[in-house]
CSV table of C-alpha atoms and ligand atoms in Angstrom, one decimal:
chain,number,residue,atom,x,y,z
A,18,MET,CA,-73.0,42.8,70.9
A,19,ARG,CA,-71.3,40.9,73.2
A,20,ASP,CA,-68.1,41.7,75.6
A,21,GLU,CA,-69.7,45.6,75.1
A,22,HIS,CA,-68.2,46.2,78.5
A,23,ARG,CA,-64.8,45.3,78.2
A,24,PHE,CA,-64.4,47.1,74.8
A,25,ALA,CA,-65.4,50.0,76.6
A,26,ASP,CA,-63.2,49.8,79.4
A,27,LEU,CA,-60.4,49.4,76.8
A,28,GLY,CA,-61.8,52.8,75.6
A,29,ILE,CA,-62.2,50.8,71.8
A,30,LEU,CA,-66.0,50.3,72.0
A,31,ASP,CA,-66.3,52.7,69.1
A,32,ILE,CA,-64.2,50.7,66.7
A,33,ALA,CA,-65.5,47.1,68.1
A,34,HIS,CA,-69.2,48.9,66.8
A,35,LYS,CA,-67.4,49.7,63.7
A,36,VAL,CA,-66.2,46.2,63.1
A,37,HIS,CA,-70.0,45.0,64.0
A,38,ALA,CA,-71.6,46.6,61.7
A,39,GLY,CA,-69.5,45.8,58.9
A,40,GLU,CA,-67.6,49.2,58.5
A,41,ARG,CA,-64.0,50.4,57.5
A,42,LEU,CA,-61.6,51.0,59.9
A,43,SER,CA,-59.6,53.8,59.7
A,44,ILE,CA,-55.4,54.1,59.8
A,45,ASP,CA,-56.1,55.8,62.7
A,46,ASP,CA,-58.3,52.6,64.8
A,47,GLY,CA,-55.3,50.8,63.3
A,48,HIS,CA,-52.9,52.7,65.2
A,49,ARG,CA,-55.4,52.2,68.8
A,50,LEU,CA,-55.7,49.1,67.6
A,51,TYR,CA,-52.2,48.4,68.4
A,52,ALA,CA,-52.2,50.5,71.6
A,53,CYS,CA,-54.9,48.4,72.8
A,54,PRO,CA,-53.5,47.0,76.2
A,55,ASP,CA,-55.3,43.8,76.0
A,56,VAL,CA,-54.0,41.5,72.6
A,57,THR,CA,-56.9,39.0,73.0
A,58,ALA,CA,-59.9,41.2,73.0
A,59,VAL,CA,-58.2,42.9,69.2
A,60,GLY,CA,-57.9,39.3,68.5
A,61,ALA,CA,-61.3,38.8,69.6
A,62,LEU,CA,-63.0,41.4,66.8
A,63,ALA,CA,-61.0,39.0,64.2
A,64,HIS,CA,-62.5,36.1,65.2
A,65,MET,CA,-65.5,37.9,65.2
A,66,VAL,CA,-65.1,39.4,61.4
A,67,ARG,CA,-62.8,35.8,60.8
A,68,THR,CA,-65.8,34.2,61.7
A,69,ARG,CA,-69.1,35.8,60.3
A,70,MET,CA,-66.6,35.2,56.8
A,71,HIS,CA,-65.8,31.8,56.8
A,72,GLY,CA,-67.9,30.1,60.1
A,73,ASN,CA,-65.9,27.4,61.8
A,74,ALA,CA,-63.7,26.3,58.1
A,75,ALA,CA,-60.2,26.5,58.2
A,76,TYR,CA,-58.4,25.8,54.6
A,77,TYR,CA,-55.6,24.4,54.1
A,78,VAL,CA,-54.3,23.4,50.0
A,79,VAL,CA,-52.0,20.4,49.3
A,80,ASN,CA,-49.1,22.6,47.4
A,81,ARG,CA,-45.8,22.6,46.0
A,82,HIS,CA,-43.2,24.9,46.6
A,83,ILE,CA,-40.5,25.3,43.5
A,84,ASN,CA,-37.5,27.6,43.3
A,85,TYR,CA,-36.1,27.8,40.2
A,86,THR,CA,-33.0,29.5,41.5
A,87,ASN,CA,-31.9,31.4,44.0
A,88,VAL,CA,-29.2,34.3,42.1
A,89,CYS,CA,-30.6,37.5,42.1
A,90,VAL,CA,-29.8,40.7,40.7
A,91,ASN,CA,-31.6,43.0,43.5
A,92,GLY,CA,-29.4,41.9,47.3
A,93,CYS,CA,-32.4,43.3,49.6
A,94,ALA,CA,-31.0,44.1,52.8
A,95,PHE,CA,-33.5,41.7,54.7
A,96,CYS,CA,-32.8,38.5,52.3
A,97,ALA,CA,-30.6,35.4,52.9
A,98,TYR,CA,-32.0,33.0,50.2
A,99,GLN,CA,-30.1,35.0,47.6
A,100,ARG,CA,-26.6,34.6,46.0
A,101,GLU,CA,-24.9,36.7,43.1
A,102,LYS,CA,-24.1,34.8,39.9
A,103,GLY,CA,-21.4,33.0,39.9
A,104,HIS,CA,-20.9,32.8,43.8
A,105,GLU,CA,-20.9,29.4,45.8
A,106,GLY,CA,-23.9,27.9,46.5
A,107,GLY,CA,-26.3,29.7,43.7
A,108,PHE,CA,-28.3,27.2,41.7
A,109,GLU,CA,-30.6,27.7,38.7
A,110,LEU,CA,-33.3,24.6,37.9
A,111,THR,CA,-33.8,22.9,34.3
A,112,VAL,CA,-36.6,22.6,33.9
A,113,ASP,CA,-36.3,18.7,33.9
A,114,GLN,CA,-35.2,19.4,37.8
A,115,ALA,CA,-37.9,21.1,38.4
A,116,LEU,CA,-40.5,18.3,37.1
A,117,GLU,CA,-38.4,15.7,39.0
A,118,ARG,CA,-39.1,18.0,42.5
A,119,LEU,CA,-43.1,17.7,41.7
A,120,ARG,CA,-42.5,13.5,40.5
A,121,ASN,CA,-41.2,13.2,43.8
A,122,ALA,CA,-44.1,15.3,46.1
A,123,PRO,CA,-45.7,12.5,48.7
A,124,LEU,CA,-49.0,13.9,46.5
A,125,PRO,CA,-50.1,15.3,43.4
A,126,PRO,CA,-50.1,19.1,44.0
A,127,ARG,CA,-53.2,21.3,43.3
A,128,GLU,CA,-51.1,24.6,43.2
A,129,VAL,CA,-47.8,24.4,42.2
A,130,HIS,CA,-45.8,27.8,43.6
A,131,ILE,CA,-43.1,28.9,41.7
A,132,VAL,CA,-40.5,31.4,42.6
A,133,GLY,CA,-37.1,32.6,42.4
A,134,GLY,CA,-34.2,35.4,42.3
A,135,CYS,CA,-33.9,38.0,39.7
A,136,HIS,CA,-31.8,36.2,37.7
A,137,PRO,CA,-30.1,38.2,35.3
A,138,ASP,CA,-30.1,35.2,32.3
A,139,LEU,CA,-33.1,33.5,32.3
A,140,THR,CA,-35.3,33.7,29.4
A,141,LEU,CA,-38.7,34.1,29.5
A,142,ALA,CA,-38.9,31.1,27.2
A,143,TYR,CA,-37.5,29.0,30.2
A,144,PHE,CA,-40.3,30.2,32.2
A,145,GLU,CA,-43.1,29.6,29.0
A,146,GLU,CA,-41.8,26.1,29.1
A,147,LEU,CA,-41.3,25.7,32.6
A,148,LEU,CA,-45.1,25.9,32.8
A,149,THR,CA,-46.1,24.0,30.0
A,150,SER,CA,-44.3,21.5,30.7
A,151,VAL,CA,-45.9,21.7,34.5
A,152,LYS,CA,-49.1,21.7,33.4
A,153,ARG,CA,-48.9,19.0,31.0
A,154,GLU,CA,-47.9,16.9,33.4
A,155,PHE,CA,-49.7,18.1,36.2
A,156,PRO,CA,-53.4,19.4,34.4
A,157,ASP,CA,-54.8,19.8,37.9
A,158,ALA,CA,-52.4,22.0,39.7
A,159,ALA,CA,-53.0,25.7,39.3
A,160,LEU,CA,-50.1,27.3,38.6
A,161,LYS,CA,-49.2,30.3,41.3
A,162,CYS,CA,-46.2,31.5,39.5
A,163,PHE,CA,-43.4,34.8,39.9
A,164,THR,CA,-43.7,37.9,42.0
A,165,ALA,CA,-44.2,40.8,41.0
A,166,VAL,CA,-40.6,41.5,40.8
A,167,GLU,CA,-39.9,38.7,38.7
A,168,ILE,CA,-42.6,39.8,36.7
A,169,ALA,CA,-40.9,43.5,36.4
A,170,HIS,CA,-38.2,41.7,36.2
A,171,PHE,CA,-38.5,39.4,33.0
A,172,ALA,CA,-40.0,42.8,31.6
A,173,ALA,CA,-36.8,44.1,32.0
A,174,LEU,CA,-34.9,42.0,30.2
A,175,GLU,CA,-36.7,40.7,27.5
A,176,GLY,CA,-37.4,44.6,26.9
A,177,LEU,CA,-41.6,43.9,27.2
A,178,SER,CA,-44.2,45.5,29.0
A,179,THR,CA,-45.2,44.1,32.0
A,180,ARG,CA,-49.0,43.6,30.9
A,181,GLY,CA,-46.9,42.4,28.1
A,182,VAL,CA,-45.2,39.5,30.4
A,183,LEU,CA,-48.1,38.6,31.8
A,184,GLU,CA,-49.8,37.6,28.7
A,185,ARG,CA,-47.5,35.7,27.6
A,186,LEU,CA,-47.1,33.7,31.0
A,187,LYS,CA,-50.9,33.7,30.9
A,188,ALA,CA,-51.2,31.8,27.6
A,189,ALA,CA,-48.3,29.3,28.4
A,190,GLY,CA,-50.6,28.7,32.2
A,191,LEU,CA,-50.1,31.1,34.8
A,192,GLU,CA,-53.2,30.9,36.8
A,193,MET,CA,-51.9,33.3,39.8
A,194,LEU,CA,-49.6,35.9,41.3
A,195,PRO,CA,-47.8,34.7,44.9
A,196,GLY,CA,-47.8,37.8,46.6
A,197,GLY,CA,-44.0,37.4,47.5
A,198,GLY,CA,-42.3,41.7,47.1
A,199,ALA,CA,-45.0,43.8,48.3
A,200,GLU,CA,-42.4,43.5,51.2
A,201,ILE,CA,-43.5,47.1,53.0
A,202,PHE,CA,-44.1,50.1,50.5
A,203,GLU,CA,-43.5,53.0,52.6
A,204,PRO,CA,-40.6,55.3,50.4
A,205,SER,CA,-38.3,55.7,53.1
A,206,VAL,CA,-37.8,52.0,54.5
A,207,ARG,CA,-38.3,50.5,51.5
A,208,THR,CA,-35.5,52.4,50.1
A,209,ARG,CA,-33.0,50.8,53.0
A,210,ILE,CA,-34.5,47.3,52.9
A,211,CYS,CA,-34.3,46.5,48.9
A,212,PRO,CA,-33.5,49.9,47.3
A,213,LYS,CA,-32.8,47.6,43.7
A,214,LYS,CA,-36.8,46.2,44.2
A,215,SER,CA,-39.6,47.1,42.6
A,216,THR,CA,-41.1,50.4,43.7
A,217,ALA,CA,-44.7,50.0,45.6
A,218,GLU,CA,-46.8,51.8,42.4
A,219,GLU,CA,-44.9,49.3,40.2
A,220,TRP,CA,-45.8,46.1,41.9
A,221,LEU,CA,-49.4,47.7,42.7
A,222,ARG,CA,-49.8,48.7,38.6
A,223,ILE,CA,-48.5,44.6,38.0
A,224,HIS,CA,-50.7,43.2,41.0
A,225,GLY,CA,-53.8,45.3,39.0
A,226,GLU,CA,-52.5,44.7,35.5
A,227,ALA,CA,-53.0,40.8,36.8
A,228,HIS,CA,-56.6,41.4,37.7
A,229,GLU,CA,-57.8,43.3,35.0
A,230,LEU,CA,-56.4,40.3,32.7
A,231,GLY,CA,-58.6,37.3,34.6
A,232,LEU,CA,-55.4,36.3,36.9
A,233,ALA,CA,-56.1,36.0,40.8
A,234,THR,CA,-53.1,37.3,42.6
A,235,ASN,CA,-52.5,37.1,46.6
A,236,CYS,CA,-50.8,40.1,48.1
A,237,THR,CA,-48.2,39.8,51.6
A,238,MET,CA,-46.5,42.4,53.7
A,239,LEU,CA,-43.0,41.8,55.7
A,240,PHE,CA,-43.3,42.8,59.0
A,241,GLY,CA,-41.0,43.1,62.4
A,242,HIS,CA,-37.6,45.4,60.7
A,243,LEU,CA,-37.3,48.8,60.3
A,244,GLU,CA,-40.8,49.7,59.9
A,245,GLY,CA,-42.9,51.5,62.0
A,246,ILE,CA,-46.5,50.6,63.2
A,247,GLY,CA,-47.9,53.9,60.6
A,248,ASP,CA,-45.2,52.0,57.8
A,249,ARG,CA,-47.6,48.7,58.0
A,250,LEU,CA,-50.3,50.2,58.4
A,251,ASP,CA,-50.1,52.3,55.4
A,252,HIS,CA,-49.3,49.3,53.4
A,253,LEU,CA,-52.8,47.7,54.1
A,254,ASP,CA,-54.1,50.8,53.0
A,255,ARG,CA,-52.6,50.7,49.6
A,256,LEU,CA,-53.7,46.8,49.3
A,257,ARG,CA,-57.4,48.0,50.5
A,258,ARG,CA,-57.3,50.9,48.0
A,259,LEU,CA,-56.1,48.2,44.7
A,260,GLN,CA,-58.9,45.8,45.9
A,261,ASP,CA,-61.3,48.3,45.7
A,262,GLN,CA,-60.8,49.0,42.4
A,263,SER,CA,-60.3,45.7,41.0
A,264,LEU,CA,-63.7,44.4,42.8
A,265,ALA,CA,-65.1,48.0,41.1
A,266,LYS,CA,-64.5,46.6,38.2
A,267,GLY,CA,-66.0,43.5,38.1
A,268,GLU,CA,-62.5,41.4,38.9
A,269,GLU,CA,-61.6,38.6,41.4
A,270,GLY,CA,-58.9,40.9,43.0
A,271,PHE,CA,-56.3,39.5,45.8
A,272,THR,CA,-57.4,36.3,46.9
A,273,CYS,CA,-55.8,35.7,50.1
A,274,PHE,CA,-53.3,38.0,52.1
A,275,ILE,CA,-50.0,36.5,54.1
A,276,PRO,CA,-48.6,38.7,56.7
A,277,LEU,CA,-44.8,37.2,56.7
A,278,PRO,CA,-43.0,37.5,60.6
A,279,PHE,CA,-39.6,39.0,59.6
A,280,GLN,CA,-36.7,35.7,60.0
A,281,THR,CA,-33.7,36.9,61.5
A,282,GLU,CA,-31.0,35.5,61.1
A,283,ASN,CA,-28.3,35.8,58.2
A,284,SER,CA,-29.3,38.7,57.1
A,285,ALA,CA,-27.9,42.4,56.7
A,286,ILE,CA,-30.6,43.5,58.6
A,287,LYS,CA,-30.0,43.8,62.7
A,288,VAL,CA,-33.7,44.7,64.5
A,289,ARG,CA,-32.8,45.6,67.7
A,290,GLN,CA,-36.3,43.5,69.3
A,291,PRO,CA,-37.2,41.1,67.3
A,292,LEU,CA,-41.2,40.6,66.7
A,293,THR,CA,-42.6,39.1,70.0
A,294,GLY,CA,-45.2,36.1,69.5
A,295,THR,CA,-47.6,38.7,70.9
A,296,ASP,CA,-47.0,41.2,68.2
A,297,GLU,CA,-46.9,39.0,65.6
A,298,LEU,CA,-50.5,37.6,66.7
A,299,ARG,CA,-51.9,41.5,67.8
A,300,THR,CA,-50.2,42.2,63.7
A,301,ILE,CA,-52.2,38.8,62.1
A,302,ALA,CA,-55.7,40.8,63.8
A,303,ILE,CA,-55.1,44.2,63.0
A,304,CYS,CA,-54.5,43.2,59.3
A,305,ARG,CA,-57.2,41.1,59.2
A,306,LEU,CA,-59.7,44.1,60.6
A,307,MET,CA,-58.1,46.6,57.9
A,308,LEU,CA,-58.4,44.0,55.0
A,309,ASP,CA,-62.0,44.1,54.9
A,310,ASN,CA,-62.4,43.1,51.3
A,311,ILE,CA,-60.1,40.9,51.0
A,312,PRO,CA,-61.2,37.2,51.8
A,313,HIS,CA,-58.1,35.4,53.3
A,314,ILE,CA,-55.7,35.6,55.9
A,315,LYS,CA,-52.9,32.7,55.8
A,316,ALA,CA,-50.9,32.1,58.8
A,317,TYR,CA,-47.7,30.6,57.0
A,318,TRP,CA,-47.3,28.4,59.2
A,319,VAL,CA,-43.2,28.0,57.3
A,320,MET,CA,-42.8,31.4,59.0
A,321,LEU,CA,-44.7,31.6,61.9
A,322,THR,CA,-44.3,28.0,63.0
A,323,VAL,CA,-46.7,25.0,63.7
A,324,LYS,CA,-47.8,26.2,67.3
A,325,GLN,CA,-48.2,30.1,66.2
A,326,ALA,CA,-50.4,29.1,63.2
A,327,GLN,CA,-52.8,27.6,65.0
A,328,ALA,CA,-52.7,30.3,67.5
A,329,ALA,CA,-53.7,32.6,64.5
A,330,LEU,CA,-56.3,30.5,63.4
A,331,PHE,CA,-58.7,32.7,66.8
A,332,PHE,CA,-56.5,35.7,65.2
A,333,GLY,CA,-58.2,36.3,62.4
A,334,ALA,CA,-56.4,34.1,59.9
A,335,ASP,CA,-58.5,31.2,58.4
A,336,ASP,CA,-56.2,29.6,55.9
A,337,LEU,CA,-52.9,27.2,56.9
A,338,ASP,CA,-51.0,27.3,53.7
A,339,GLY,CA,-50.3,23.2,52.4
A,340,THR,CA,-47.6,21.1,52.5
A,341,VAL,CA,-45.1,22.7,50.4
A,342,VAL,CA,-42.7,20.0,51.2
A,343,GLU,CA,-39.6,22.2,50.8
A,344,GLU,CA,-38.7,25.8,51.4
A,345,LYS,CA,-35.9,27.3,51.2
A,346,ILE,CA,-36.3,31.2,51.9
A,347,GLY,CA,-37.7,31.0,55.2
A,348,HIS,CA,-35.3,28.5,56.4
A,349,MET,CA,-32.2,29.9,55.1
A,350,ALA,CA,-33.4,33.3,57.2
A,351,GLY,CA,-33.8,30.5,60.6
A,352,ALA,CA,-37.1,29.8,60.3
A,353,GLN,CA,-37.7,26.4,62.8
A,354,SER,CA,-40.8,24.7,61.3
A,355,GLN,CA,-40.3,21.7,59.5
A,356,GLN,CA,-39.7,21.8,55.8
A,357,GLY,CA,-42.6,20.3,54.4
A,358,LEU,CA,-46.6,18.9,56.7
A,359,SER,CA,-48.6,16.1,55.5
A,360,LYS,CA,-51.9,16.4,54.7
A,361,SER,CA,-53.3,14.4,58.4
A,362,ALA,CA,-50.9,17.2,60.0
A,363,LEU,CA,-52.1,20.0,58.5
A,364,GLU,CA,-55.8,18.5,59.1
A,365,ALA,CA,-54.9,17.5,62.8
A,366,MET,CA,-53.4,20.9,63.6
A,367,ILE,CA,-56.9,22.6,63.1
A,368,ARG,CA,-59.3,20.1,64.4
A,369,GLY,CA,-56.8,20.7,67.4
A,370,MET,CA,-58.3,23.9,67.5
A,371,GLY,CA,-62.2,23.1,67.0
A,372,LEU,CA,-61.9,24.2,63.9
A,373,GLU,CA,-63.1,22.2,60.5
A,374,PRO,CA,-60.4,21.3,57.9
A,375,VAL,CA,-61.4,22.4,53.8
A,376,GLU,CA,-58.9,21.3,51.2
A,377,ARG,CA,-58.7,24.1,48.9
A,378,ASP,CA,-57.4,24.9,45.5
A,379,ALA,CA,-55.6,28.0,45.1
A,380,ARG,CA,-58.7,29.9,44.6
A,381,PHE,CA,-60.0,28.5,47.8
A,382,ARG,CA,-62.5,26.3,45.9
A,383,PRO,CA,-63.2,23.6,48.5
A,384,ILE,CA,-62.0,20.2,47.4
A,385,SER,CA,-64.5,17.4,48.0
A,386,GLN,CA,-63.5,15.5,51.2
A,387,PRO,CA,-65.5,12.4,51.9
A,388,HIS,CA,-63.7,11.6,54.7
A,389,ALA,CA,-63.4,15.9,56.7
A,390,ALA,CA,-64.6,15.7,60.4
A,391,LYS,CA,-67.9,16.8,60.6
A,392,CYS,CA,-67.5,19.0,64.2
A,393,TRP,CA,-64.5,19.5,66.9
A,394,THR,CA,-65.1,16.6,68.5
A,395,ASP,CA,-63.7,14.4,66.0
A,396,ALA,CA,-60.4,16.2,66.7
A,397,PRO,CA,-57.7,14.0,67.7
A,398,SER,CA,-55.5,14.8,71.1
A,399,PRO,CA,-52.8,17.2,71.6
A,400,ALA,CA,-50.4,13.3,71.4
A,401,THR,CA,-51.7,12.3,68.3
A,402,LEU,CA,-50.6,15.7,66.7
A,403,ASP,CA,-47.3,15.4,68.3
A,404,GLY,CA,-46.7,12.3,66.8
A,405,LEU,CA,-48.3,13.6,63.0
A,406,LEU,CA,-46.1,16.4,63.4
A,407,ASP,CA,-42.6,15.2,63.4
B,25,LIG,O1,-41.0,38.2,49.0
B,25,LIG,C1,-37.5,37.3,52.4
B,25,LIG,C2,-40.2,37.0,51.7
B,25,LIG,C3,-41.3,36.6,50.0
B,25,LIG,C4,-37.4,36.9,54.1
B,25,LIG,O2,-48.5,34.3,47.9
B,25,LIG,C5,-39.0,37.3,54.0
B,25,LIG,O3,-49.2,32.7,48.8
B,25,LIG,C6,-39.4,36.6,56.1
B,25,LIG,O4,-44.4,35.7,49.1
B,25,LIG,N1,-38.1,36.8,57.0
B,25,LIG,C7,-41.4,35.0,49.9
B,25,LIG,N2,-39.6,36.9,55.4
B,25,LIG,C8,-42.9,34.4,50.4
B,25,LIG,C9,-44.0,34.5,49.9
B,25,LIG,C10,-45.3,33.6,50.2
B,25,LIG,C11,-45.1,32.8,50.4
B,25,LIG,C12,-46.3,31.8,50.7
B,25,LIG,C13,-47.3,32.0,50.5
B,25,LIG,C14,-47.5,32.6,49.7
B,25,LIG,C15,-48.8,32.7,48.5
B,25,LIG,C16,-45.9,33.8,49.6
B,25,LIG,O5,-40.7,36.1,51.6
B,25,LIG,C17,-40.6,37.7,50.1
B,25,LIG,C18,-40.2,38.6,51.2
B,25,LIG,O6,-41.5,39.0,51.4
B,25,LIG,N3,-39.0,36.7,52.8
B,25,LIG,N4,-36.9,36.7,53.0
B,25,LIG,C19,-36.9,36.9,55.8
B,25,LIG,N5,-35.9,36.6,55.6
B,26,LIG,FE1,-33.6,38.4,45.5
B,26,LIG,FE2,-36.2,37.9,46.4
B,26,LIG,FE3,-33.9,37.5,48.2
B,26,LIG,FE4,-35.1,40.1,47.2
B,26,LIG,S1,-36.0,39.0,48.5
B,26,LIG,S2,-32.8,39.4,46.9
B,26,LIG,S3,-35.9,40.2,44.7
B,26,LIG,S4,-34.6,37.0,46.3
């Protein structure tokens, strides 16, 4: 193994050997990686795993985010997006307004990501109509919609089981659940940051049900608020245990994990020490190393910034999410990134790191691209990249 001396000097040679052999890391290993004085050594281990799984590929998707409402009964302490019913700034989209946004997207989306607040009045019939209408007009787009928290909310409003709601939505065209709403599973932190939200057990149960019904799902972790390192590692361990169960039953399980760095503006949570860039990269790398059974790690440029998302591609991440077009949840909390990126900007970001862009669909199946760059020497200069990101 390369770098044996370096890992030995840092006291993580045994972890490096485990990573090299494809063995599962323990929670204690995770603590030691957080304590390791050299973040680039942790990054190198994560990059080794990422390269073993995906080679030189870095993925992106032509997608469109739609937020159908910001009215929400949950009032999570970290959320800058939510409004109470009847209060200024609250909105609900009609099905036609949602379709109009999709029609105005610069490219026909391959993935439509629809999420919203837990609205007290919107019915399951509205969501079924939304899905069938989008699928009718955009048959090539996979519908990745509604977090487990929204599914639990629809079930409570309709007096149905969460499995029953998932079955109805699947029949209307739902293909995937996005990963939101997981936040931090540890109960004492969860009670402080989102007391009204589904519990960890509910969130995990709903994803398990979705997997059983043949829906793929994503998963997330919101970090950099009130949680400690142990809470992050506990969160990752719970995700990988559910994934073990789903994979053992022959299901697709979680497709992708998205680490979400907390955006601090307009939030009731005041953090003493906001995350540094290095904290973010270390956490992304440790997520890659701990989640040995989840195929993809997303560097979500909206929350990370474009430059940090590029760096994350060398700290374990293999995906940049997508064109997005319009984003509200992160931007209302102070995200400094632009609203959307063009396909050529995403490709240039990837080539700029010496990696090969692969356009994918929602489930990470590659979409053939006759004009894809063949090697890193096709990368545009940094000046070209700046121009594309404007
Ligand atoms: O569940 C809310 C988070 C999530 C803040 O599945 C915040 O492909 C940071 O889950 N700072 C929604 N994060 C976003 C999400 C997502 C995004 C992109 C792709 C996918 C996917 C999923 O945003 C929420 C919550 O965890 N969030 N407020 C904040 N201030
Ligand atoms: Fe509502 Fe989601 Fe915001 Fe929580 S994070 S208040 S559930 S919109």
